Amino acid sequence: MAEILHRLGFEAIQITRPSKDGGKDILARKVVHDIPLNFMFECKRYSEGNKIGLHTLRSLLGVVANKGSEANIGVLVTTSTFTKGGIELIASESRLDGKDYKGIQNWLSEITRSNQ
């Protein structure tokens, strides 16, 4: 995932320690129109039927909202999908985003197009 983020133009990519990472697997920065944004990515390698629900997303949001967090946005990336409630939370919360299997495929397509 860190390599994908690098190819998408993210900078200062840091992979956190595998255990007790506090809900973050990768930290990265991206500058958009001269505005630096700090991202916290949590990655879940789940089977197709194991959807990401509200509990997991709320936990990530809690880590991002913590005063000690330098992240502006938390992104949950999964090889699965999100529950209806999870999709609604992502749509309603500006500090939270999610990429499911299709979203990862879209990122890979974007990388392929930019390399042509």
Coordinates of C-alpha atoms in Angstrom, one line a residue:
M1 CA 0.0 0.0 0.0
A2 CA 2.9 2.3 0.8
E3 CA 4.2 1.9 -2.8
I4 CA 0.8 2.7 -4.2
L5 CA 0.6 5.8 -2.1
H6 CA 4.1 6.9 -3.3
R7 CA 3.0 6.4 -7.0
L8 CA -0.1 8.5 -6.3
G9 CA 2.1 11.4 -5.2
F10 CA 2.0 11.1 -1.5
E11 CA 5.2 12.1 0.3
A12 CA 6.9 11.5 3.7
I13 CA 5.4 8.0 3.8
Q14 CA 6.1 6.2 7.1
I15 CA 5.0 2.6 7.8
T16 CA 4.3 2.2 11.5
R17 CA 5.2 -0.8 13.6
P18 CA 3.0 -3.8 13.0
S19 CA 1.6 -4.1 16.5
K20 CA 0.2 -1.5 18.8
D21 CA 0.2 1.1 16.1
G22 CA -2.8 2.9 17.6
G23 CA -5.0 2.4 14.5
K24 CA -2.6 3.6 12.0
D25 CA -0.5 1.6 9.5
I26 CA 0.8 4.3 7.2
L27 CA 1.4 8.0 7.7
A28 CA 1.7 10.2 4.6
R29 CA 1.5 13.8 3.4
K30 CA 0.2 15.3 0.2
V31 CA 0.3 18.9 -0.7
V32 CA -2.9 20.1 -2.5
H33 CA -2.7 23.7 -4.0
D34 CA 0.1 24.5 -1.5
I35 CA -1.9 23.2 1.4
P36 CA -0.1 20.3 3.3
L37 CA -2.5 17.5 4.4
N38 CA -1.4 14.8 6.7
F39 CA -3.1 11.4 6.2
M40 CA -3.3 8.4 8.4
F41 CA -4.1 5.1 6.6
E42 CA -5.4 2.0 8.3
C43 CA -5.2 -1.1 6.1
K44 CA -7.4 -4.1 6.5
R45 CA -6.9 -7.2 4.4
Y46 CA -10.3 -8.8 4.7
S47 CA -12.1 -11.4 2.7
E48 CA -14.9 -10.2 0.4
G49 CA -17.7 -11.0 2.9
N50 CA -16.1 -9.4 5.9
K51 CA -17.3 -5.8 5.6
I52 CA -15.8 -2.9 7.5
G53 CA -18.5 -1.5 9.8
L54 CA -19.0 1.5 12.0
H55 CA -16.9 0.3 14.9
T56 CA -13.7 0.1 12.9
L57 CA -14.3 3.5 11.2
R58 CA -15.3 5.2 14.4
S59 CA -12.1 3.9 16.0
L60 CA -10.0 5.4 13.2
L61 CA -11.9 8.7 13.4
G62 CA -11.2 8.8 17.2
V63 CA -7.4 8.4 16.5
V64 CA -7.5 11.2 13.9
A65 CA -9.6 13.5 16.2
N66 CA -7.2 12.9 19.1
K67 CA -5.3 16.1 20.1
G68 CA -2.0 14.3 19.8
S69 CA -2.7 13.3 16.2
E70 CA -1.0 15.3 13.4
A71 CA -3.4 13.7 10.8
N72 CA -6.0 15.8 9.1
I73 CA -7.7 12.8 7.5
G74 CA -8.0 9.1 8.3
V75 CA -8.4 6.7 5.4
L76 CA -9.4 3.1 5.9
V77 CA -8.2 0.9 3.0
T78 CA -9.6 -2.6 2.7
T79 CA -9.6 -5.5 0.2
S80 CA -13.3 -5.9 1.2
T81 CA -16.1 -3.4 1.3
F82 CA -18.0 -1.3 3.8
T83 CA -21.3 -1.8 5.4
K84 CA -24.2 0.7 4.6
G85 CA -23.6 2.4 7.9
G86 CA -19.9 2.6 7.2
I87 CA -20.5 4.2 3.8
E88 CA -22.9 6.7 5.4
L89 CA -20.3 7.7 8.0
I90 CA -17.6 8.2 5.4
A91 CA -19.9 10.4 3.4
S92 CA -20.8 12.5 6.4
E93 CA -17.4 12.9 8.1
S94 CA -14.8 15.2 6.4
R95 CA -12.0 13.7 8.5
L96 CA -12.7 10.2 7.3
D97 CA -12.4 8.4 4.0
G98 CA -12.4 4.8 2.8
K99 CA -11.1 2.9 -0.1
D100 CA -12.5 -0.6 -0.8
Y101 CA -11.4 -3.2 -3.3
K102 CA -12.8 -1.2 -6.2
G103 CA -11.2 2.0 -4.9
I104 CA -7.8 0.3 -4.8
Q105 CA -8.4 -0.9 -8.3
N106 CA -9.2 2.7 -9.3
W107 CA -5.9 3.9 -7.7
L108 CA -4.0 1.2 -9.7
S109 CA -5.7 2.3 -12.9
E110 CA -4.8 5.9 -12.2
I111 CA -1.2 4.9 -11.7
T112 CA -1.2 2.9 -15.0
R113 CA -2.7 5.8 -16.9
S114 CA -0.2 8.3 -15.5
N115 CA 2.7 6.0 -16.5
Q116 CA 1.7 5.8 -20.2

